[in-house]
CSV table of C-alpha atoms and ligand atoms in Angstrom, one decimal:
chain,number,residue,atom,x,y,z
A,241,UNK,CA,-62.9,257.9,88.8
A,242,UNK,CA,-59.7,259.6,87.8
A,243,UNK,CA,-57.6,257.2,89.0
A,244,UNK,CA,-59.3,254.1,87.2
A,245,UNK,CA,-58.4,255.4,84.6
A,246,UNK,CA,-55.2,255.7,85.2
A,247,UNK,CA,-54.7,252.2,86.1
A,248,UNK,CA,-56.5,251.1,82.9
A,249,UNK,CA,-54.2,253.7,81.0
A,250,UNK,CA,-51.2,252.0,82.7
A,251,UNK,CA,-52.5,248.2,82.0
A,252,UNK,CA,-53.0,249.2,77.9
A,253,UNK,CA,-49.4,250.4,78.3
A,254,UNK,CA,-47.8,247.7,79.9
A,255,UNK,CA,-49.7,245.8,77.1
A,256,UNK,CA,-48.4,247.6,74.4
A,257,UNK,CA,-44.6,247.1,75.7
A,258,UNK,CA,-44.7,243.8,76.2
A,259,UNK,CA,-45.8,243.0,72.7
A,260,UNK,CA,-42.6,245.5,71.6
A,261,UNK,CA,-40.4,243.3,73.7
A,262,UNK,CA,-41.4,240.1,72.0
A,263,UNK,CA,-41.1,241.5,68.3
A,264,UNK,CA,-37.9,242.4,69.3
A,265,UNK,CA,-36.9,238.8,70.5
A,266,UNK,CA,-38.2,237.7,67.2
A,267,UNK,CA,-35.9,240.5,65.0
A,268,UNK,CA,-32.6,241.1,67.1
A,269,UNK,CA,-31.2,242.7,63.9
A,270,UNK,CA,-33.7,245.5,64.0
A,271,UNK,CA,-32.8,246.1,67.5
A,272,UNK,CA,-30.3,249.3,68.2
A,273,UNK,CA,-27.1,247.8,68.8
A,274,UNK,CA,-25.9,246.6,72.2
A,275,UNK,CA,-23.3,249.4,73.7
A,276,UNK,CA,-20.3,247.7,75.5
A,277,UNK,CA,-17.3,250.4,76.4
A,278,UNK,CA,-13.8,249.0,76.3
A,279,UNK,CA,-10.7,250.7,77.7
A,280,UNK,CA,-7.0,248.8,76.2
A,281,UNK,CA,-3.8,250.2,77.9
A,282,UNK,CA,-0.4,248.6,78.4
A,283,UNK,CA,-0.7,245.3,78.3
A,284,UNK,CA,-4.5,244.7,78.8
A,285,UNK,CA,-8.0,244.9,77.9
A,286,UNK,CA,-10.5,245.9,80.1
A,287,UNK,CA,-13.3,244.4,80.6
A,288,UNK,CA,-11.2,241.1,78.9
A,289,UNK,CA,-14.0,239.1,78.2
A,290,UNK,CA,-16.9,240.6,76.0
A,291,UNK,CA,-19.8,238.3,76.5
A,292,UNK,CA,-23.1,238.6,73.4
A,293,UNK,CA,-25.8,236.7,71.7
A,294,UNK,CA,-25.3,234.7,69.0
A,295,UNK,CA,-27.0,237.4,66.4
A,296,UNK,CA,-27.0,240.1,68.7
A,297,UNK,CA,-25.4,243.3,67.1
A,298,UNK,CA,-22.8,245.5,69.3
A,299,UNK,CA,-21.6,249.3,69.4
A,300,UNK,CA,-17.8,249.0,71.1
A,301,UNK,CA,-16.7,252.4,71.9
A,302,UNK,CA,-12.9,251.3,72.5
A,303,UNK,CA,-10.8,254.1,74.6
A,304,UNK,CA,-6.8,254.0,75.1
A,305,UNK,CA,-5.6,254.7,78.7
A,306,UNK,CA,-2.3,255.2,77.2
A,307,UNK,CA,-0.6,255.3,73.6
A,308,UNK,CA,-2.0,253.8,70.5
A,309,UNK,CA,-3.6,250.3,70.4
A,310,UNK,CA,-5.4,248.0,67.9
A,311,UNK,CA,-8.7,246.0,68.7
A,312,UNK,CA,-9.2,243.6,66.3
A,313,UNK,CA,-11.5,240.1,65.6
A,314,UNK,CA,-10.5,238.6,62.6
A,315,UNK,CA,-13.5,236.5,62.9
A,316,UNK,CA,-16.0,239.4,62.5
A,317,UNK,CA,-13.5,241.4,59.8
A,318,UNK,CA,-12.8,244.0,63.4
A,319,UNK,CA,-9.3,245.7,63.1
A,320,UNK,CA,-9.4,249.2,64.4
A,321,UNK,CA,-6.7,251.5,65.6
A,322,UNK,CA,-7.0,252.8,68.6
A,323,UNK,CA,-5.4,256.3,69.1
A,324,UNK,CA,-3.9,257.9,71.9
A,325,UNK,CA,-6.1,260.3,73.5
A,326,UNK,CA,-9.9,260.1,75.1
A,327,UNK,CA,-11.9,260.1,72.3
A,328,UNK,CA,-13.2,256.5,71.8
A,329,UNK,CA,-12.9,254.4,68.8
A,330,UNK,CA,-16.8,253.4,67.5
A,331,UNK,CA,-16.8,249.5,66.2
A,332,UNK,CA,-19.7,247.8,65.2
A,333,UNK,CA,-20.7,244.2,64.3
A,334,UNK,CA,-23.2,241.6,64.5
A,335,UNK,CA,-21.6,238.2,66.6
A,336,UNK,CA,-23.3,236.3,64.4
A,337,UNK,CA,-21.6,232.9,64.9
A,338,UNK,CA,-21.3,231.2,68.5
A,339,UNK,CA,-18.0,230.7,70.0
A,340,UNK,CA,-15.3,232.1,72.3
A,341,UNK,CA,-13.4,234.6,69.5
A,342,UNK,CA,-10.1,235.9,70.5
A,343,UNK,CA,-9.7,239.5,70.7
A,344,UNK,CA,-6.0,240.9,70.1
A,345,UNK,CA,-4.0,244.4,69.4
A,346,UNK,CA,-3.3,244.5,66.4
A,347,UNK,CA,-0.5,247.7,67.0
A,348,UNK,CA,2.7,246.6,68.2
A,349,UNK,CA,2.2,249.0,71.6
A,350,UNK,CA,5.6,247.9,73.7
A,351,UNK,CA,7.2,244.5,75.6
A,352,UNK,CA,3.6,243.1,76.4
A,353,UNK,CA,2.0,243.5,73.2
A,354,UNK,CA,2.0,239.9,72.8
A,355,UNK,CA,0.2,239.4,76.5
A,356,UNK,CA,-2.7,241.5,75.5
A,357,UNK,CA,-5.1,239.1,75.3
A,358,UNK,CA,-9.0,239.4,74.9
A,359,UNK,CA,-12.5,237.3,74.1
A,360,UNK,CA,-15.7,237.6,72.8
A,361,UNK,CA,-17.8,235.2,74.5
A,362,UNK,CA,-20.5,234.8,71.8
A,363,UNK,CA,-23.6,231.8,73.1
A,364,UNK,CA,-26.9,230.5,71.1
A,365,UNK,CA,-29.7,232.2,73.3
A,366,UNK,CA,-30.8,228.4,73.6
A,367,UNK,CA,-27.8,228.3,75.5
A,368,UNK,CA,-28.5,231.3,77.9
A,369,UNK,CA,-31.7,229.6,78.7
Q,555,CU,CU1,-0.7,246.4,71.7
């Protein structure tokens, strides 16, 4: 007895998250932002491609392995400094435009500055599908 209960218990729960996972297709913007952790050093980003959903919000926490930095996308108004030390920098926007956006320093940091090349990868979720 006990466990048929359980099961229907699990059933009305499974239920229940399923419909919160499709109002939450419907309203990205309501979602918590996406968390996607960056590190720039000397002459790089890494990861150096940031891939999101046209709409889909994102929390960067961007780190420097080394000296100071900038992160910036001019096409979403981002231009942070990034100090030296291990505390990371918290940037957040909504990719709302599709498009590969280029992602730069925006601190001269040495010889390579100019190498230090990034992208955000933004696609329609049309796309995706
Ligand atoms: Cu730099």
């Amino acid at each position: 007895m006990r466990i048929r209960y359980f099961v229907l218990y699990t059933c009305v729960a499974g239920a229940l998250l399923a419909g919160i996972a499709s109002t939450g297709d419907a309203a990205p913007q309501a979602n918590e932002p996406r968390v996607v952790e960056v590190v720039v050093k000397r002459f790089a980003f890494e990861p150096a491609t940031i891939e999101a959903f046209e709409g889909e919000r994102l929390r960067v926490l961007v780190r420097s392995a080394d000296g100071p930095h900038g992160f910036e996308i001019k096409r979403f108004k981002v231009s942070k400094e990034i100090p030296r030390g291990t505390e990371p920098v918290t940037i957040e926007f909504t990719a709302s435009e599709a498009g590969t956006f280029p992602i730069l320093c925006s601190l001269f940091c040495g010889d390579g500055h100019a190498d230090m090349k990034g992208a955000l990868v933004v696609v329609t979720r049309a796309a995706a599908n």
